[in-house]
mmCIF file of C-alpha atoms in Angstrom:
data_model
loop_
_atom_site.group_PDB
_atom_site.id
_atom_site.type_symbol
_atom_site.label_atom_id
_atom_site.label_comp_id
_atom_site.label_asym_id
_atom_site.label_seq_id
_atom_site.Cartn_x
_atom_site.Cartn_y
_atom_site.Cartn_z
ATOM 1 C CA UNK A 1 178.908 247.335 70.660
ATOM 2 C CA UNK A 2 180.783 249.323 68.068
ATOM 3 C CA UNK A 3 178.631 252.065 66.476
ATOM 4 C CA UNK A 4 177.823 251.768 62.754
ATOM 5 C CA UNK A 5 180.331 252.976 60.226
ATOM 6 C CA UNK A 6 179.291 255.402 57.494
ATOM 7 C CA UNK A 7 181.458 255.965 54.432
ATOM 8 C CA UNK A 8 180.757 258.087 51.369
ATOM 9 C CA UNK A 9 182.370 257.782 47.954
ATOM 10 C CA UNK A 10 182.886 261.186 46.351
ATOM 11 C CA UNK A 11 185.048 262.113 43.335
ATOM 12 C CA UNK A 12 187.167 258.996 43.612
ATOM 13 C CA UNK A 13 188.101 259.492 47.293
ATOM 14 C CA UNK A 14 186.781 257.574 50.322
ATOM 15 C CA UNK A 15 185.858 259.431 53.477
ATOM 16 C CA UNK A 16 187.579 257.508 56.279
ATOM 17 C CA UNK A 17 187.012 259.911 59.151
ATOM 18 C CA UNK A 18 184.216 257.831 60.683
ATOM 19 C CA UNK A 19 186.322 254.710 60.490
ATOM 20 C CA UNK A 20 189.229 256.456 62.198
ATOM 21 C CA UNK A 21 186.966 257.783 64.949
ATOM 22 C CA UNK A 22 185.487 254.367 65.694
ATOM 23 C CA UNK A 23 188.919 252.795 65.551
ATOM 24 C CA UNK A 24 190.216 255.346 68.031
ATOM 25 C CA UNK A 25 187.309 254.673 70.397
ATOM 26 C CA UNK A 26 187.909 250.951 70.124
ATOM 27 C CA UNK A 27 191.606 251.024 70.919
ATOM 28 C CA UNK A 28 191.241 253.403 73.898
ATOM 29 C CA UNK A 29 189.187 250.853 75.852
ATOM 30 C CA UNK A 30 190.608 248.193 78.154
ATOM 31 C CA UNK A 31 194.202 248.059 79.339
ATOM 32 C CA UNK A 32 195.847 248.970 76.074
ATOM 33 C CA UNK A 33 198.913 251.275 76.209
ATOM 34 C CA UNK A 34 198.071 254.989 76.169
ATOM 35 C CA UNK A 35 200.314 255.605 73.161
ATOM 36 C CA UNK A 36 198.453 253.138 70.933
ATOM 37 C CA UNK A 37 195.588 255.524 70.008
ATOM 38 C CA UNK A 38 198.053 258.210 68.965
ATOM 39 C CA UNK A 39 199.977 255.699 66.886
ATOM 40 C CA UNK A 40 196.769 254.758 65.094
ATOM 41 C CA UNK A 41 195.913 258.419 64.517
ATOM 42 C CA UNK A 42 199.412 259.025 63.168
ATOM 43 C CA UNK A 43 199.190 256.098 60.763
ATOM 44 C CA UNK A 44 195.780 257.276 59.609
ATOM 45 C CA UNK A 45 197.200 260.752 58.962
ATOM 46 C CA UNK A 46 200.039 259.301 56.899
ATOM 47 C CA UNK A 47 197.595 257.259 54.810
ATOM 48 C CA UNK A 48 195.400 260.309 54.223
ATOM 49 C CA UNK A 49 198.408 262.432 53.236
ATOM 50 C CA UNK A 50 199.598 259.825 50.735
ATOM 51 C CA UNK A 51 196.091 259.476 49.303
ATOM 52 C CA UNK A 52 195.735 263.255 48.956
ATOM 53 C CA UNK A 53 199.128 263.512 47.223
ATOM 54 C CA UNK A 54 198.253 260.775 44.728
ATOM 55 C CA UNK A 55 194.868 262.310 43.934
ATOM 56 C CA UNK A 56 196.410 265.756 43.517
ATOM 57 C CA UNK A 57 198.959 264.330 41.073
ATOM 58 C CA UNK A 58 196.209 262.533 39.128
ATOM 59 C CA UNK A 59 194.130 265.720 38.906
ATOM 60 C CA UNK A 60 197.126 267.654 37.608
ATOM 61 C CA UNK A 61 197.873 264.966 35.015
ATOM 62 C CA UNK A 62 194.247 264.935 33.856
ATOM 63 C CA UNK A 63 194.120 268.723 33.572
ATOM 64 C CA UNK A 64 197.286 268.741 31.465
ATOM 65 C CA UNK A 65 195.951 265.902 29.280
ATOM 66 C CA UNK A 66 192.666 267.738 28.678
ATOM 67 C CA UNK A 67 194.579 270.842 27.633
ATOM 68 C CA UNK A 68 196.730 268.825 25.229
ATOM 69 C CA UNK A 69 193.616 267.279 23.697
ATOM 70 C CA UNK A 70 191.986 270.704 23.360
ATOM 71 C CA UNK A 71 195.087 272.067 21.625
ATOM 72 C CA UNK A 72 194.610 269.500 18.839
ATOM 73 C CA UNK A 73 191.277 271.069 17.809
ATOM 74 C CA UNK A 74 190.858 274.682 16.721
ATOM 75 C CA UNK A 75 188.362 276.575 18.824
ATOM 76 C CA UNK A 76 188.064 273.913 21.509
ATOM 77 C CA UNK A 77 188.299 274.714 25.217
ATOM 78 C CA UNK A 78 187.485 273.366 28.660
ATOM 79 C CA UNK A 79 183.774 273.702 29.343
ATOM 80 C CA UNK A 80 181.493 273.894 32.358
ATOM 81 C CA UNK A 81 178.402 273.285 30.203
ATOM 82 C CA UNK A 82 178.836 270.857 27.263
ATOM 83 C CA UNK A 83 177.796 272.564 24.012
ATOM 84 C CA UNK A 84 176.511 275.413 26.183
ATOM 85 C CA UNK A 85 173.772 273.192 27.650
ATOM 86 C CA UNK A 86 173.288 273.659 31.406
ATOM 87 C CA UNK A 87 173.533 270.635 33.676
ATOM 88 C CA UNK A 88 169.887 271.028 34.695
ATOM 89 C CA UNK A 89 168.891 270.699 31.034
ATOM 90 C CA UNK A 90 170.815 267.426 30.750
ATOM 91 C CA UNK A 91 169.876 265.615 33.960
ATOM 92 C CA UNK A 92 167.207 263.013 33.305
ATOM 93 C CA UNK A 93 166.968 263.996 29.649
ATOM 94 C CA UNK A 94 168.981 260.980 28.523
ATOM 95 C CA UNK A 95 169.514 257.557 30.015
ATOM 96 C CA UNK A 96 173.205 258.447 29.999
ATOM 97 C CA UNK A 97 172.578 261.438 32.307
ATOM 98 C CA UNK A 98 170.471 260.140 35.239
ATOM 99 C CA UNK A 99 169.722 262.168 38.358
ATOM 100 C CA UNK A 100 170.634 259.455 40.846
ATOM 101 C CA UNK A 101 169.901 259.765 44.566
ATOM 102 C CA UNK A 102 172.168 262.615 45.606
ATOM 103 C CA UNK A 103 174.798 264.536 43.688
ATOM 104 C CA UNK A 104 175.114 264.592 39.886
ATOM 105 C CA UNK A 105 176.852 266.697 37.281
ATOM 106 C CA UNK A 106 179.426 267.135 34.524
ATOM 107 C CA UNK A 107 183.167 266.565 34.832
ATOM 108 C CA UNK A 108 186.188 266.895 32.526
ATOM 109 C CA UNK A 109 184.141 268.569 29.787
ATOM 110 C CA UNK A 110 185.845 269.825 26.629
ATOM 111 C CA UNK A 111 184.298 270.941 23.382
ATOM 112 C CA UNK A 112 184.062 273.292 20.477
ATOM 113 C CA UNK A 113 183.283 273.384 16.755
ATOM 114 C CA UNK A 114 183.665 270.300 14.575
ATOM 115 C CA UNK A 115 182.783 269.579 10.963
ATOM 116 C CA UNK A 116 180.232 266.792 10.629
ATOM 117 C CA UNK A 117 179.144 265.093 7.424
ATOM 118 C CA UNK A 118 175.351 265.218 7.297
ATOM 119 C CA UNK A 119 173.530 263.849 4.265
ATOM 120 C CA UNK A 120 176.703 264.223 2.201
ATOM 121 C CA UNK A 121 177.296 267.854 3.208
ATOM 122 C CA UNK A 122 179.920 269.198 5.594
ATOM 123 C CA UNK A 123 178.167 271.047 8.403
ATOM 124 C CA UNK A 124 179.823 272.854 11.341
ATOM 125 C CA UNK A 125 178.395 271.635 14.661
ATOM 126 C CA UNK A 126 179.145 272.115 18.331
ATOM 127 C CA UNK A 127 180.574 268.966 19.913
ATOM 128 C CA UNK A 128 181.570 268.077 23.480
ATOM 129 C CA UNK A 129 183.159 265.168 25.343
ATOM 130 C CA UNK A 130 182.539 264.831 29.072
ATOM 131 C CA UNK A 131 181.901 262.540 32.018
ATOM 132 C CA UNK A 132 178.490 262.462 33.674
ATOM 133 C CA UNK A 133 178.493 261.373 37.317
ATOM 134 C CA UNK A 134 175.712 260.543 39.757
ATOM 135 C CA UNK A 135 175.398 258.808 43.111
ATOM 136 C CA UNK A 136 173.193 255.851 43.990
ATOM 137 C CA UNK A 137 172.044 255.158 47.536
ATOM 138 C CA UNK A 138 172.721 251.749 49.009
ATOM 139 C CA UNK A 139 171.270 250.714 52.373
ATOM 140 C CA UNK A 140 172.564 247.692 54.247
ATOM 141 C CA UNK A 141 170.898 246.196 57.306
ATOM 142 C CA UNK A 142 172.405 243.764 59.803
ATOM 143 C CA UNK A 143 171.139 242.210 62.994
ATOM 144 C CA UNK A 144 171.466 244.348 66.086
ATOM 145 C CA UNK A 145 172.609 247.420 64.176
ATOM 146 C CA UNK A 146 171.014 250.362 62.534
ATOM 147 C CA UNK A 147 170.780 250.566 58.774
ATOM 148 C CA UNK A 148 173.974 251.752 57.122
ATOM 149 C CA UNK A 149 173.601 254.018 54.106
ATOM 150 C CA UNK A 150 176.383 254.500 51.583
ATOM 151 C CA UNK A 151 176.491 256.172 48.179
ATOM 152 C CA UNK A 152 178.077 254.588 45.149
ATOM 153 C CA UNK A 153 179.514 257.020 42.644
ATOM 154 C CA UNK A 154 178.850 256.034 39.033
ATOM 155 C CA UNK A 155 180.093 257.632 35.831
ATOM 156 C CA UNK A 156 179.212 257.559 32.147
ATOM 157 C CA UNK A 157 181.448 258.658 29.281
ATOM 158 C CA UNK A 158 179.511 260.865 26.869
ATOM 159 C CA UNK A 159 180.106 262.529 23.497
ATOM 160 C CA UNK A 160 177.436 265.009 22.412
ATOM 161 C CA UNK A 161 176.716 266.798 19.143
ATOM 162 C CA UNK A 162 174.387 269.746 18.655
ATOM 163 C CA UNK A 163 172.652 269.058 15.348
ATOM 164 C CA UNK A 164 171.475 271.699 12.843
ATOM 165 C CA UNK A 165 167.888 270.340 13.047
ATOM 166 C CA UNK A 166 165.410 269.357 15.767
ATOM 167 C CA UNK A 167 163.980 265.855 15.923
ATOM 168 C CA UNK A 168 161.058 267.082 18.106
ATOM 169 C CA UNK A 169 160.779 263.435 19.180
ATOM 170 C CA UNK A 170 163.159 261.472 21.354
ATOM 171 C CA UNK A 171 164.825 258.303 20.069
ATOM 172 C CA UNK A 172 166.872 255.960 22.260
ATOM 173 C CA UNK A 173 168.981 253.000 21.108
ATOM 174 C CA UNK A 174 170.510 251.087 24.018
ATOM 175 C CA UNK A 175 171.923 247.586 24.492
ATOM 176 C CA UNK A 176 169.186 245.058 25.184
ATOM 177 C CA UNK A 177 169.037 243.365 28.582
ATOM 178 C CA UNK A 178 170.271 239.815 29.088
ATOM 179 C CA UNK A 179 166.716 238.466 29.207
ATOM 180 C CA UNK A 180 165.838 240.414 26.077
ATOM 181 C CA UNK A 181 168.794 238.967 24.202
ATOM 182 C CA UNK A 182 167.614 235.429 24.825
ATOM 183 C CA UNK A 183 164.069 236.360 23.866
ATOM 184 C CA UNK A 184 162.420 236.094 27.298
ATOM 185 C CA UNK A 185 161.515 239.780 27.457
ATOM 186 C CA UNK A 186 161.277 242.339 24.704
ATOM 187 C CA UNK A 187 160.378 246.020 24.855
ATOM 188 C CA UNK A 188 160.489 249.065 22.642
ATOM 189 C CA UNK A 189 160.161 249.285 18.873
ATOM 190 C CA UNK A 190 160.623 246.014 17.007
ATOM 191 C CA UNK A 191 162.302 246.127 13.601
ATOM 192 C CA UNK A 192 162.378 243.559 10.823
ATOM 193 C CA UNK A 193 165.778 242.226 11.850
ATOM 194 C CA UNK A 194 165.364 239.753 14.710
ATOM 195 C CA UNK A 195 169.126 239.786 15.287
ATOM 196 C CA UNK A 196 169.074 243.568 15.744
ATOM 197 C CA UNK A 197 166.069 243.352 18.077
ATOM 198 C CA UNK A 198 167.997 240.929 20.275
ATOM 199 C CA UNK A 199 171.010 243.248 20.460
ATOM 200 C CA UNK A 200 169.312 246.616 21.006
ATOM 201 C CA UNK A 201 166.337 248.114 22.773
ATOM 202 C CA UNK A 202 164.898 250.903 20.618
ATOM 203 C CA UNK A 203 162.547 253.472 22.144
ATOM 204 C CA UNK A 204 160.729 256.131 20.143
ATOM 205 C CA UNK A 205 157.159 257.373 19.890
ATOM 206 C CA UNK A 206 157.363 258.077 16.167
ATOM 207 C CA UNK A 207 157.795 254.664 14.555
ATOM 208 C CA UNK A 208 158.155 256.141 11.065
ATOM 209 C CA UNK A 209 161.076 258.267 12.282
ATOM 210 C CA UNK A 210 162.694 255.265 13.975
ATOM 211 C CA UNK A 211 162.388 253.082 10.871
ATOM 212 C CA UNK A 212 163.784 255.868 8.679
ATOM 213 C CA UNK A 213 166.748 256.275 11.017
ATOM 214 C CA UNK A 214 167.587 252.601 11.406
ATOM 215 C CA UNK A 215 167.998 251.490 7.826
ATOM 216 C CA UNK A 216 169.894 248.305 7.010
ATOM 217 C CA UNK A 217 173.244 250.089 6.736
ATOM 218 C CA UNK A 218 173.037 251.780 10.137
ATOM 219 C CA UNK A 219 171.771 248.593 11.787
ATOM 220 C CA UNK A 220 174.785 246.721 10.449
ATOM 221 C CA UNK A 221 177.185 249.422 11.680
ATOM 222 C CA UNK A 222 175.643 249.548 15.149
ATOM 223 C CA UNK A 223 175.736 245.771 15.520
ATOM 224 C CA UNK A 224 179.382 245.619 14.427
ATOM 225 C CA UNK A 225 180.873 248.698 16.134
ATOM 226 C CA UNK A 226 178.428 250.067 18.729
ATOM 227 C CA UNK A 227 177.060 246.922 20.362
ATOM 228 C CA UNK A 228 177.633 248.079 23.961
ATOM 229 C CA UNK A 229 177.039 251.789 23.394
ATOM 230 C CA UNK A 230 174.041 254.030 23.899
ATOM 231 C CA UNK A 231 172.726 256.386 21.197
ATOM 232 C CA UNK A 232 170.055 258.942 22.039
ATOM 233 C CA UNK A 233 168.402 261.823 20.199
ATOM 234 C CA UNK A 234 166.488 264.615 21.914
ATOM 235 C CA UNK A 235 165.541 267.813 20.083
ATOM 236 C CA UNK A 236 168.793 269.048 18.525
ATOM 237 C CA UNK A 237 171.149 266.910 20.637
ATOM 238 C CA UNK A 238 172.673 263.553 19.737
ATOM 239 C CA UNK A 239 174.394 261.674 22.560
ATOM 240 C CA UNK A 240 176.778 258.729 22.252
ATOM 241 C CA UNK A 241 177.634 257.046 25.556
ATOM 242 C CA UNK A 242 179.812 254.143 26.593
ATOM 243 C CA UNK A 243 183.474 253.206 26.415
ATOM 244 C CA UNK A 244 185.295 253.163 23.059
ATOM 245 C CA UNK A 245 187.328 250.174 21.947
ATOM 246 C CA UNK A 246 190.730 251.872 22.131
ATOM 247 C CA UNK A 247 192.542 254.636 23.998
ATOM 248 C CA UNK A 248 195.172 257.261 23.269
ATOM 249 C CA UNK A 249 197.996 256.355 25.646
ATOM 250 C CA UNK A 250 199.720 259.698 25.069
ATOM 251 C CA UNK A 251 197.017 261.257 27.274
ATOM 252 C CA UNK A 252 196.128 260.573 30.907
ATOM 253 C CA UNK A 253 193.012 259.570 32.784
ATOM 254 C CA UNK A 254 189.642 259.770 31.101
ATOM 255 C CA UNK A 255 191.152 262.015 28.404
ATOM 256 C CA UNK A 256 192.606 258.844 26.860
ATOM 257 C CA UNK A 257 189.107 257.963 25.631
ATOM 258 C CA UNK A 258 188.239 261.346 24.100
ATOM 259 C CA UNK A 259 189.964 260.961 20.694
ATOM 260 C CA UNK A 260 188.268 257.595 20.112
ATOM 261 C CA UNK A 261 184.800 258.614 21.262
ATOM 262 C CA UNK A 262 185.015 261.746 19.105
ATOM 263 C CA UNK A 263 185.900 259.585 16.081
ATOM 264 C CA UNK A 264 183.009 257.236 16.898
ATOM 265 C CA UNK A 265 180.600 260.175 17.124
ATOM 266 C CA UNK A 266 181.791 261.582 13.784
ATOM 267 C CA UNK A 267 181.385 258.208 12.063
ATOM 268 C CA UNK A 268 177.937 257.729 13.602
ATOM 269 C CA UNK A 269 176.642 261.080 12.337
ATOM 270 C CA UNK A 270 178.108 260.400 8.888
ATOM 271 C CA UNK A 271 176.323 257.021 8.739
ATOM 272 C CA UNK A 272 172.832 258.349 9.495
ATOM 273 C CA UNK A 273 170.845 257.849 6.260
ATOM 274 C CA UNK A 274 169.868 260.932 4.189
ATOM 275 C CA UNK A 275 166.107 260.127 4.334
ATOM 276 C CA UNK A 276 166.232 260.686 8.080
ATOM 277 C CA UNK A 277 167.638 264.183 7.615
ATOM 278 C CA UNK A 278 165.118 264.958 4.887
ATOM 279 C CA UNK A 279 162.265 263.939 7.185
ATOM 280 C CA UNK A 280 163.520 266.607 9.595
ATOM 281 C CA UNK A 281 163.590 269.248 6.826
ATOM 282 C CA UNK A 282 167.375 269.468 6.832
ATOM 283 C CA UNK A 283 168.624 271.810 4.124
ATOM 284 C CA UNK A 284 172.104 271.481 2.729
ATOM 285 C CA UNK A 285 174.155 274.614 3.244
ATOM 286 C CA UNK A 286 174.524 276.439 -0.067
ATOM 287 C CA UNK A 287 178.115 277.085 -1.069
ATOM 288 C CA UNK A 288 179.208 280.688 -1.323
ATOM 289 C CA UNK A 289 179.547 281.293 -5.083
ATOM 290 C CA UNK A 290 179.779 285.081 -4.918
ATOM 291 C CA UNK A 291 182.895 286.484 -6.581
ATOM 292 C CA UNK A 292 185.663 287.700 -4.298
ATOM 293 C CA UNK A 293 185.724 291.441 -3.619
ATOM 294 C CA UNK A 294 187.957 293.500 -5.900
ATOM 295 C CA UNK A 295 191.357 294.382 -4.504
ATOM 296 C CA UNK A 296 191.450 297.711 -2.744
ATOM 297 C CA UNK A 297 193.505 300.433 -4.440
ATOM 298 C CA UNK A 298 196.909 301.068 -2.910
ATOM 299 C CA UNK A 299 197.077 303.880 -0.400
ATOM 300 C CA UNK A 300 199.174 306.964 -1.200
ATOM 301 C CA UNK A 301 201.731 305.860 1.384
ATOM 302 C CA UNK A 302 202.332 302.609 -0.542
ATOM 303 C CA UNK A 303 203.026 304.382 -3.816
#
């Protein structure tokens, strides 16, 4: 009986060593020619070399694309921690950043300063685009064999903005489940619009804050443009997750989505109603009206 095969998905590559080992054991039995195992090992090595070359090329393309995207925005750079927030402060904090069953973390993170329109005022904020990954355990059982455990690698595209105020209460707006959309199940905060309730599941302990946030204008925008996206607020962080509707084909890999998700984040922040910001004691930045300093007198060398 052939022993069970264990494979692990990690960073887009499949670990095939176990499969090769079992294949080698299988072909060495019986009266098969002695050269057949070495042929199989050689073919496996060729496949692994080709796979490694392709992945190396894709990583190089992605790195170059991220640098090109960063060059479009003053002050932006590649980041290990989005908006300076450590991975351990993100994991489990949002539905878009789950812990999973094994590894988790941040990939392809870029960010820096960006001007956001908040309550009609232009406010500099820290913004980041990144990919959150985690692994889910999957156990399969079959007759006469031990359980086989594999790990599925899952990713979520995220854009995050560090706001100038703290909500002090978490708010989550996510697509409603299939059963919820047909009215069989319903959870979270229920708003006046039945159509909106069928599209989104809204979670938030402070109902007054939720109602102030989701005015008629924002509900209409979310239903039209953000129907399959997740929007979450926690303290001073706003997270937008999910795939945008278009891509920048001049970039490569996941970087193709960054221009669009950044635009979507900017539009979302701009569309949040002013009463919501006032309820959080947001103060408009006062313009600098002080007169410019007088010109310095010329130095003796310039005379």
